[in-house]
XYZ file of C-alpha atoms in Angstrom:
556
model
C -14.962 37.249 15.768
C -13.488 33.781 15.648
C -15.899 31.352 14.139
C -17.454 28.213 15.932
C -15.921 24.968 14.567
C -17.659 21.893 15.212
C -15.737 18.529 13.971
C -17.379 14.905 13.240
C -15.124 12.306 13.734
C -11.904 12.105 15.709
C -8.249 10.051 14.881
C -5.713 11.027 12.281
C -8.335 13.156 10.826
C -10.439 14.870 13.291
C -7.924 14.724 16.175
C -5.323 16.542 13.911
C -7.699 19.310 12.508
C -8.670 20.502 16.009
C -4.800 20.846 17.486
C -4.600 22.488 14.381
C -7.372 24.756 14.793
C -6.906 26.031 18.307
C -2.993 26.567 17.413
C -4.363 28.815 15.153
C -7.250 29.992 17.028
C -6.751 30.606 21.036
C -10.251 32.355 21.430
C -12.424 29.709 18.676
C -14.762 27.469 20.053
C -13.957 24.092 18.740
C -16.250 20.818 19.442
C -14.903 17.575 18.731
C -17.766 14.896 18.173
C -16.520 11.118 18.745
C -18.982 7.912 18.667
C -16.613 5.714 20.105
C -14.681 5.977 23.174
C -11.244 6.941 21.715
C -10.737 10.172 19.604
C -6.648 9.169 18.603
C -5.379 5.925 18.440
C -2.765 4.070 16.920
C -5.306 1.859 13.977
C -2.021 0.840 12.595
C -1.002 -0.845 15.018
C -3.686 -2.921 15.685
C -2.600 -6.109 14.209
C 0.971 -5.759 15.956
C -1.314 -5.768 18.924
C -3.070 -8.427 18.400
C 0.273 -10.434 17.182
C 1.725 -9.099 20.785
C 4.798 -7.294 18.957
C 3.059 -4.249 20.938
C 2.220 -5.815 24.409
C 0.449 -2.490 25.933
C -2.984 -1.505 25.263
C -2.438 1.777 26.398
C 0.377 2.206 24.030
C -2.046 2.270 21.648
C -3.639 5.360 22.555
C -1.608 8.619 21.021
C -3.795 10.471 23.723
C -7.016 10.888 25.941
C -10.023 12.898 25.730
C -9.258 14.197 29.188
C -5.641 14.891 28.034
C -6.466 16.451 24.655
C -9.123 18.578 26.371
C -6.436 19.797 28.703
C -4.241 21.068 26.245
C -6.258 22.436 23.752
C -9.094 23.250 25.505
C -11.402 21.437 23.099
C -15.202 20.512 23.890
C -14.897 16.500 23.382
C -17.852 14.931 23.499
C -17.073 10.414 23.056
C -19.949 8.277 22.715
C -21.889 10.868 20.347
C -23.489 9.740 17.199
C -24.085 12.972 14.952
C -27.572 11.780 13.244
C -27.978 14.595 10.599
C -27.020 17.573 9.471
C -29.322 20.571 8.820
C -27.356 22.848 6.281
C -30.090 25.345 6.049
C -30.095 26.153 10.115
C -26.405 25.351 10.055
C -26.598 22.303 12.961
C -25.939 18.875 13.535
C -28.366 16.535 15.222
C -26.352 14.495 18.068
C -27.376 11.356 19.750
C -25.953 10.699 23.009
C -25.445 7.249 23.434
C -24.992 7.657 27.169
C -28.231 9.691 28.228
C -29.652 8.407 25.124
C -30.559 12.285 24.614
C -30.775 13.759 21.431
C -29.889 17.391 20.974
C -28.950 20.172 18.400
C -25.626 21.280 18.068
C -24.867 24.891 15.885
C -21.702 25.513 13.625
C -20.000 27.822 11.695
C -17.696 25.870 10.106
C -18.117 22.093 10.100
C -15.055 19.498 9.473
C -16.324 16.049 8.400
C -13.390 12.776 9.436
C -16.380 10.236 9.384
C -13.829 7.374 7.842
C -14.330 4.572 6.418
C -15.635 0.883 7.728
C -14.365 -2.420 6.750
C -16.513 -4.012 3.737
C -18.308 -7.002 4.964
C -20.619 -8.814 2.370
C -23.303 -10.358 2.671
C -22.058 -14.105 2.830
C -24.676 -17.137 4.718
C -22.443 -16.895 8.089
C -20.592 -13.528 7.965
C -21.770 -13.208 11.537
C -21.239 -15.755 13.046
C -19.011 -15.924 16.517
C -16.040 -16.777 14.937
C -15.612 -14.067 12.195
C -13.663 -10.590 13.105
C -12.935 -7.274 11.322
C -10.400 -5.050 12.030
C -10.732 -1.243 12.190
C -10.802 -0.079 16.537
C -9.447 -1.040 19.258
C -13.024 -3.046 20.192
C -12.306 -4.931 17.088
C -8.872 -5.769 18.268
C -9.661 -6.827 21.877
C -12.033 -9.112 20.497
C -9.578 -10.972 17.967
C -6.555 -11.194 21.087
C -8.853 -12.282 23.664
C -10.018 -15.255 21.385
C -6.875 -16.408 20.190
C -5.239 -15.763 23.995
C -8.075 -17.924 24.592
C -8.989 -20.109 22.550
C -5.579 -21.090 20.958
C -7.090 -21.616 17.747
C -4.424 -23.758 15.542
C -5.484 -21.971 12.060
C -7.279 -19.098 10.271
C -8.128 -17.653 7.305
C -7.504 -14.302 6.513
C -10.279 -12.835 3.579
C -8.180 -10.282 2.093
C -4.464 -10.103 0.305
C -4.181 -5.740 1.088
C -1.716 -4.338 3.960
C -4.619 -5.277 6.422
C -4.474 -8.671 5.438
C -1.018 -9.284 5.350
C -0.288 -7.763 8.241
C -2.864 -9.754 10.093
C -1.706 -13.487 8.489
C 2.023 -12.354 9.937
C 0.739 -11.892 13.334
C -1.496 -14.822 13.367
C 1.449 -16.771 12.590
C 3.531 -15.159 15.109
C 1.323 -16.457 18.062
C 1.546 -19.841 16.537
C -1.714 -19.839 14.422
C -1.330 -21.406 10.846
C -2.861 -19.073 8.354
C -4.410 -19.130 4.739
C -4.785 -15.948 2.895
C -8.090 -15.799 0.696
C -7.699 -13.128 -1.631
C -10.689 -12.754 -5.090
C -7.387 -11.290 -7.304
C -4.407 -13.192 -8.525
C -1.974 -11.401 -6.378
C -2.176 -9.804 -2.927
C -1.228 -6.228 -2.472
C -3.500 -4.607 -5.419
C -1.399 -1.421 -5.635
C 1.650 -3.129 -6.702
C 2.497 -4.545 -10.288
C 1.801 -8.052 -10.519
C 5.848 -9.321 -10.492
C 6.428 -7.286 -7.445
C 3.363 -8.581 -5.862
C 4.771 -12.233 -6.794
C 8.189 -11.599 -5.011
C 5.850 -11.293 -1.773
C 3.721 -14.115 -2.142
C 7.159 -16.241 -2.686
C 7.868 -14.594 1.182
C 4.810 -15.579 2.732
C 4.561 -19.072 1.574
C 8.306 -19.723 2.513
C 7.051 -18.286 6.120
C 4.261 -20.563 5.705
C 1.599 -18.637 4.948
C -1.258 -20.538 2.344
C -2.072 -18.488 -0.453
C -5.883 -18.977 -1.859
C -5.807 -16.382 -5.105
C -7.906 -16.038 -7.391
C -10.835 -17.191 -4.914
C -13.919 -15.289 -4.132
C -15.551 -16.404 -0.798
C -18.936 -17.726 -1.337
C -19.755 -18.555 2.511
C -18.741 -19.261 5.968
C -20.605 -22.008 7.774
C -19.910 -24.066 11.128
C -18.588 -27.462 11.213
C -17.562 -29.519 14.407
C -17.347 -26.614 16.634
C -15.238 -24.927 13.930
C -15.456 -22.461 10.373
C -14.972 -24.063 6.912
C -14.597 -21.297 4.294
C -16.091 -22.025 0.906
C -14.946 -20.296 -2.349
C -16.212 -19.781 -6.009
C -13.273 -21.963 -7.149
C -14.636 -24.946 -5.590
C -12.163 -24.768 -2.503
C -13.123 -25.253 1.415
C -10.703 -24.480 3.925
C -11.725 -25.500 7.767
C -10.459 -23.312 10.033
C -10.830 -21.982 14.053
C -11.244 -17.932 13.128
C -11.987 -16.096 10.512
C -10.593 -12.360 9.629
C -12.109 -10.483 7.060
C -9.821 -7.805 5.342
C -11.767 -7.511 2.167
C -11.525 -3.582 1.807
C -13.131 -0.487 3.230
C -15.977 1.721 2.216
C -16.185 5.542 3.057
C -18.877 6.259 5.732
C -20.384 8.858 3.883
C -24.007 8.506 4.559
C -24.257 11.410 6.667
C -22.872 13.479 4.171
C -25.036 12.044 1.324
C -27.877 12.639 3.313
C -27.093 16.459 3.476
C -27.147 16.567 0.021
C -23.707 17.724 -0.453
C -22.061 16.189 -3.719
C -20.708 12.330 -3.601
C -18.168 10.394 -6.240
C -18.917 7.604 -8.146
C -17.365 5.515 -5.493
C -19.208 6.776 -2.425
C -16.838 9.352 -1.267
C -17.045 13.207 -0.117
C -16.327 15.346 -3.068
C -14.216 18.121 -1.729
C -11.693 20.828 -3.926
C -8.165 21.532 -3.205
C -9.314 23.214 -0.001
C -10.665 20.367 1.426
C -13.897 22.232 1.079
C -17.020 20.026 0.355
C -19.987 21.440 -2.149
C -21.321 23.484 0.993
C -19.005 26.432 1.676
C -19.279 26.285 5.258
C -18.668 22.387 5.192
C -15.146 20.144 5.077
C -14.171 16.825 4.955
C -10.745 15.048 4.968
C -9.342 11.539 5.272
C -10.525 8.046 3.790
C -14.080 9.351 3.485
C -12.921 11.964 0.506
C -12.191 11.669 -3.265
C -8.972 13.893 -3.473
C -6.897 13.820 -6.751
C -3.962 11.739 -7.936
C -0.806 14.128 -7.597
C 0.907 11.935 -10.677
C -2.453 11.187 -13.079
C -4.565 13.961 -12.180
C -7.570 11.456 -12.100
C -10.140 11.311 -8.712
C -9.028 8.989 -6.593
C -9.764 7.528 -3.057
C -6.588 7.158 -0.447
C -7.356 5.533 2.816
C -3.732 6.335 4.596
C -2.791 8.040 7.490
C -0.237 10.825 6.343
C -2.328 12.107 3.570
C -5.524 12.263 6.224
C -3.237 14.135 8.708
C -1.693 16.229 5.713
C -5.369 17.192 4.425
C -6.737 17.594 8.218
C -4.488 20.594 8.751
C -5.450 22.195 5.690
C -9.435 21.665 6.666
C -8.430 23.440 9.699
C -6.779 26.618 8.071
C -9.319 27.112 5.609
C -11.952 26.799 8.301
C -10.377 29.520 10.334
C -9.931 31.987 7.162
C -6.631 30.894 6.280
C -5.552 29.562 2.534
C -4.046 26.364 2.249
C -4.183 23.405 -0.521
C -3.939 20.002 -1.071
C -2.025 19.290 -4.344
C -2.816 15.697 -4.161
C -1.831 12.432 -3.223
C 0.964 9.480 -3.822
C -0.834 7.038 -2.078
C 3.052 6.188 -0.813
C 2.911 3.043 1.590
C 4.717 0.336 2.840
C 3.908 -2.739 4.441
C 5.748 -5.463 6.742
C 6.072 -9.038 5.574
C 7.527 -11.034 8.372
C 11.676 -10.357 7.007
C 10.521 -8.574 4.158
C 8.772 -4.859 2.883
C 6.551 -4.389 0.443
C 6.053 -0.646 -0.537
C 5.083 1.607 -3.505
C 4.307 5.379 -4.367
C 3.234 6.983 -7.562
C 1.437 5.364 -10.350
C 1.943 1.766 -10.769
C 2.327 -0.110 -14.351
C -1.205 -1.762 -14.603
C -3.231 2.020 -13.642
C -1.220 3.592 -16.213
C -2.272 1.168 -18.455
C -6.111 1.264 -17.967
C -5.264 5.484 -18.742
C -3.779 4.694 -21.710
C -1.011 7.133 -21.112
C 2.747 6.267 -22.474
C 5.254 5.072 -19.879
C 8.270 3.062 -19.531
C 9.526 0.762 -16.620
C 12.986 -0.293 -15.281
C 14.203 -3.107 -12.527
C 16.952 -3.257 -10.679
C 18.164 -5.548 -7.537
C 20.410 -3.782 -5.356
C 21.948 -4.869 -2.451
C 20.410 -2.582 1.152
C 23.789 -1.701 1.730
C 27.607 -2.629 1.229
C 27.732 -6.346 0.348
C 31.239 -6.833 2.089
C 29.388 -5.540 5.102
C 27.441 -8.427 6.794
C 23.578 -8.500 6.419
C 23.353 -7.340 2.902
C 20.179 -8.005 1.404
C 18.567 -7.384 -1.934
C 16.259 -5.722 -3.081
C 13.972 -5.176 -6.368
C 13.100 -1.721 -7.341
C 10.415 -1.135 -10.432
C 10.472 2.152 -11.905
C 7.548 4.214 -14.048
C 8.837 7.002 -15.938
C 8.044 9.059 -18.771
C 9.457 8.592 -22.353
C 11.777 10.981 -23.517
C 11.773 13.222 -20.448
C 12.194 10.176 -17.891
C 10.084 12.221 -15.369
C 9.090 10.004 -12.790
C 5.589 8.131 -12.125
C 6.126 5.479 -9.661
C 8.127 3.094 -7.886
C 7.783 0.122 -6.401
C 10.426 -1.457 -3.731
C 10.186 -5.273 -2.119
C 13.180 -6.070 0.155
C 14.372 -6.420 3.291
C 16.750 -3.518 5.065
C 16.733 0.155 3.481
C 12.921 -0.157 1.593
C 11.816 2.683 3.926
C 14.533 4.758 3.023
C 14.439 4.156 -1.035
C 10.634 4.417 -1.298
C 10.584 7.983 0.541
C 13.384 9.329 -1.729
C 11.638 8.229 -4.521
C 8.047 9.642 -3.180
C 10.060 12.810 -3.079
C 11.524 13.071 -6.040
C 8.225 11.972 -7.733
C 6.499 15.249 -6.050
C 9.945 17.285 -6.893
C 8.964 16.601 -10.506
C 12.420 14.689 -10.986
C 13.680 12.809 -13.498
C 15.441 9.047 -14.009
C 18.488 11.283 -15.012
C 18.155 13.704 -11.645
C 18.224 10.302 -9.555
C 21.727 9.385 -11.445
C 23.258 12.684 -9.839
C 21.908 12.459 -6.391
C 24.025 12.605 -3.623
C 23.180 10.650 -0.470
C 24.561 9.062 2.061
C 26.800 6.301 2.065
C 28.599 4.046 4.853
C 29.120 0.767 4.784
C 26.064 -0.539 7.197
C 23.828 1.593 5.211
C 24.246 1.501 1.365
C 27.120 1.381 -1.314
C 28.914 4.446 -3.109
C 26.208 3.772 -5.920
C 22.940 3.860 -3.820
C 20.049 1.238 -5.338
C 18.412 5.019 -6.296
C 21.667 6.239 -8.029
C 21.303 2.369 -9.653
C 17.871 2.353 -10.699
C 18.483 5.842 -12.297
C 21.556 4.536 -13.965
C 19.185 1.865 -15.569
C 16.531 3.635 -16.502
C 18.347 6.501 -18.314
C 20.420 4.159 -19.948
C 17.347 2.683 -21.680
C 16.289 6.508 -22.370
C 19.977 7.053 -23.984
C 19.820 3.931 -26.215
C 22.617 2.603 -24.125
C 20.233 -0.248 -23.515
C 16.877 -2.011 -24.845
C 14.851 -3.985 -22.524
C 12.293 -6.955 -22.630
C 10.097 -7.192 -19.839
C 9.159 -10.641 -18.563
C 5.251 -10.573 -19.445
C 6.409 -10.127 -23.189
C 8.481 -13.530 -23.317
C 5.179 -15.114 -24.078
C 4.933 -13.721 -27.282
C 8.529 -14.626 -28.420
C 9.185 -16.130 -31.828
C 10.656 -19.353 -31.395
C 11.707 -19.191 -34.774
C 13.745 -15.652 -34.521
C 14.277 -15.159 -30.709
C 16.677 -17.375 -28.918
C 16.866 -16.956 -25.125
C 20.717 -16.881 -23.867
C 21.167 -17.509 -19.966
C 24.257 -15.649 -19.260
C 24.498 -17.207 -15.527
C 27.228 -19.351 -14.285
C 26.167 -23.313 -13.853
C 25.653 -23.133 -10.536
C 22.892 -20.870 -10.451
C 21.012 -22.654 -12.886
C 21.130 -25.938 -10.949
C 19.790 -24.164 -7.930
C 17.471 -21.905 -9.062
C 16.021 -22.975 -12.594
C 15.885 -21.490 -16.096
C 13.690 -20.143 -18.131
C 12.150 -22.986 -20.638
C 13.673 -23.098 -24.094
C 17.488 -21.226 -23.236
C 20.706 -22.087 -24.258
C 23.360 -21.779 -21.719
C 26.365 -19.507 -22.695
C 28.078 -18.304 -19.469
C 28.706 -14.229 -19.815
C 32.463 -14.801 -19.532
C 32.021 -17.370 -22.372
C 30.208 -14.926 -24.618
C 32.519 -13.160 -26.892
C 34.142 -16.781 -27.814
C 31.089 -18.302 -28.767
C 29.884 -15.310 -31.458
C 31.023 -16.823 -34.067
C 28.627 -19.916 -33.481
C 25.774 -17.701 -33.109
C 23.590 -16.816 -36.278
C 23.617 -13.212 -37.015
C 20.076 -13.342 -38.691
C 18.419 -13.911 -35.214
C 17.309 -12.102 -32.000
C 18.954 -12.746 -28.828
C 17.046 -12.142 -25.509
C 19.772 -12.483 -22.597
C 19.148 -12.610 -19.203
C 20.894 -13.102 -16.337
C 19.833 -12.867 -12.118
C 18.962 -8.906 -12.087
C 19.834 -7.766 -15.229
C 23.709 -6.305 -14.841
C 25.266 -9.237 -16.746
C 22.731 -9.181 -19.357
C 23.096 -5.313 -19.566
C 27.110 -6.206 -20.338
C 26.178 -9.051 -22.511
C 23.700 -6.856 -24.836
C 26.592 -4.508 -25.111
C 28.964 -6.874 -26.128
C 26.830 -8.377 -28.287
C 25.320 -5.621 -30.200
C 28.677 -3.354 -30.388
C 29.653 -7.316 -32.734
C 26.780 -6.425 -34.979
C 24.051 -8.506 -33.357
C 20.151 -7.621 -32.794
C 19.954 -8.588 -28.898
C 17.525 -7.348 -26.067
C 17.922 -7.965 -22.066
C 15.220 -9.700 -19.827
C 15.038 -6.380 -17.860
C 15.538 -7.665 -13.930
C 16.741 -10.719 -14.762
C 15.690 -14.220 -13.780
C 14.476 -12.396 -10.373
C 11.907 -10.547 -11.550
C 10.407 -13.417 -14.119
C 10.212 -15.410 -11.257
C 8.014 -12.602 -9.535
C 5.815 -12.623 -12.762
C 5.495 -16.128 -13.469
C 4.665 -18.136 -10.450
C 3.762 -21.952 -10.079
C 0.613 -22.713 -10.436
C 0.011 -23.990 -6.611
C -0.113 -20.657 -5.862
C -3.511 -19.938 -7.283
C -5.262 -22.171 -5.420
């Protein structure tokens, strides 16, 4: 007999485990519980909503209750609060918001997609009018309607994650100057801290303030306005205020069940998706799930992962065997011109683990540079020593990030290596890449510092030079330097220049080149070693120091 399969919580997770379930199941009774009025909708595109870049509502809305329940024949039941769960008598206590009725529901099996809400603290004035989160629809009718209204002229934005940058670009898109306020010294945690810098360069040329390294204190009204006040000293007056500090799993119904919780607040569940109750599962950014590359528990609050676990939920549930092998946490994010995106372990998590890595940059152009509209792009790889397996990547560009990131995120769950990404084969015109894809290139890099072809120096370890044995050798042309800078305390010896001026160079020192990306100090460490030299290349160039060491009006 086909079990009875009651499901809390609708949208990527819930939604996607009942289709699921009755594609499996034609005769199983499935009840979908929902406390707000939409079971699917597009969360993502919420701030592209509010920003108008997505004009509809209603294109918001993947589909209806009276539409799913159509197809799938599902008992959907919106405005329902489930209250409690009673694991012994196998029900869940219901509130209905509507008849204000509550009522006992049975189960068999019981899928938990419960969520997670956004973090607000417990600042003087985090309630007040003026001051919006952003997780529903509700939530984003609220922050249109008062900027269509109100025109405010700025904002602040609490928060440097995708949320938050997402929101400051379509703030600024209906006119509204914005200020990001974000406690650490970078936005977008999950990246390395030079990537993260090659962002922040991108919002603050697209006028976007950055506040880091300040914790809000409190919000208070002043002249019919906000003024935001930080732990750094710093008050920022402004019409609105969005707070995009985080989320938290809702997992107090699940807590109060007794079934087994992390550290962090989230549903402890095995590779099944099953919870510490047999008959119980949860899924999306409620759950601890495991790190596919470290192994360690981990929290992922994304949609493909909570679709991707959802379906398995819903095969176990119906007697079916199905596992989730982990996550990548692979994202991507939208920066006014530019991307932002990263899968895999990053740098700084690997290490807190204290497990061996290595990294390589490269900046590649999207696609043919003789083809108009080339753009670069910097690409950060993690790999293993000596096998070169590959941990992570990180990608911030313009055209073609999408593309790079997911061949990466595959070849990362492929267990590839640097070397396997020198031999693959994909596609090449010129509008879309170059004979060498930026993959093929990073690979090229990466094994090359595996082979002893190359040694690198990454930009954080320039601080701990030795003035009096390192000497710093800009390979650039002239040009570049007067537009762009140099790095204090180089000598100037243009990379056509080099081989001439050995001679004049004393053998009993260290030579760290660099150049813009890395390719002409790659060619000037050969040339200079292969002459009996000890040199070293800035790896990524004068780009990626730039990412890493930023000027200090960025802090705040």
């Amino acid at each position: 007999m086909s079990p009875k399969l009651v499901i809390v919580g609708g949208v990527a997770g819930g939604a996607t485990a009942a289709a699921r379930a009755r594609r499996l199941d034609e005769r199983a009774e499935i009840v979908l519980i929902e406390r707000g009025e939409y079971i699917s909708f597009a969360n993502c595109g919420l701030p592209y909503y509010v920003g108008r870049i997505i004009e509809e509502r209603d294109d918001l809305l993947v589909t209806t209750p009276e539409d799913f329940r159509r197809r799938y024949h599902i008992d959907i039941r919106i405005f329902s609060r489930v209250t409690r769960i009673d694991r012994n008598e196998k029900r869940i206590e219901i509130f209905d918001v509507a008849s204000e009725r509550t009522y006992w529901e049975s189960y068999d099996r019981l899928i938990l997609s419960p969520g997670a809400e956004p973090v607000r603290p417990p600042l003087e004035g985090v309630d007040l009018e003026n001051v919006f989160s952003l997780r529903s629809i509700p939530d984003s009718d609220r922050i249109k309607q008062f900027v269509d209204q109100s025109r405010p002229s700025s904002a602040v934005v609490v928060g440097g994650g995708f949320i938050g940058l997402e929101m400051a670009e379509n703030l600024s898109h209906r006119g509204v100057r914005t200020t990001i306020v974000e406690m650490l010294d970078q936005v977008l945690a999950p990246l390395d801290f030079e990537m993260a810098g090659l962002v922040q360069a991108h919002l603050e040329e697209q006028g976007v303030e950055l506040a880091l390294g300040n914790g809000v204190e409190s919000l208070a009204p002043k002249d019919g306005r906000l003024v935001v006040r930080t732990d750094q000293g710093r008050e920022i007056d402004c019409d609105l205020v969005v707070l995009s500090i985080g989320v938290r799993p809702e997992s107090v119904l699940a807590r109060e069940a007794g079934l087994e919780i992390g550290p962090r607040g989230h549903i402890k569940v095995d590779a099944s998706m099953r919870t510490s109750d047999p008959d119980i599962f949860a899924v999306g950014d409620a759950v601890e799930i495991v790190d596919f590359v470290t192994g360690q528990p981990t929290a992922v609050a994304l949609a493909g992962p909570a679709n991707k676990q959802a379906r398995i939920a819903a095969d176990n549930a119906l007697g079916r065997s199905s596992l989730f092998h982990g996550a990548l946490g692979t994202a991507i994010v939208k920066v006014f011109d530019m991307a932002a995106a990263t899968t895999g372990a990053c740098e700084k998590v690997l290490k807190r683990l204290q497990s061996s890595y290595r990294v390589s940059y490269t900046h590649s152009n999207s696609h043919a540079s003789y083809y108009p509209g080339a753009g670069s792009m910097a690409i950060k790889l993690v790999f293993k020593p000596g096998s070169g397996r590959l941990l992570g990547a990180q990608i911030v560009g313009r055209d073609g990030v999408d593309k790079r990131i997911d061949v990466l995120a595959t070849a990362i769950r492929a267990g590839m290596t640097v070397f396997d990404l020198e031999e693959l084969e994909l596609s090449y015109a010129p509008p879309y890449s170059s004979a060498k894809d930026p993959v093929n290139i990073a690979g090229f890099v990466a094994a090359n510092m595996l082979k002893g072809d190359a040694s690198n120096e990454t930009w954080w370890r320039l601080a701990e030079a030795d003035p009096a044995w390192d000497i710093m050798i800009d390979l650039r042309g002239q040009d570049e330097i007067d537009e762009l800078g140099t790095i204090p305390g180089s000598i100037h010896v243009p990379l056509d220049e080099l081989r001439s001026k050995l001679p004049e160079l004393d053998r009993s020192k260290r030579y760290l080149l660099f150049c813009a990306v890395g390719m002409r100090g790659y060619v000037g460490y050969r040339i200079m070693v292969q002459n009996g030299f000890q040199a070293v290349n800035l790896a990524g160039g004068f780009s990626t120091y730039q990412g890493g060491v930023r000027p200090e009006k960025e802090s705040g």
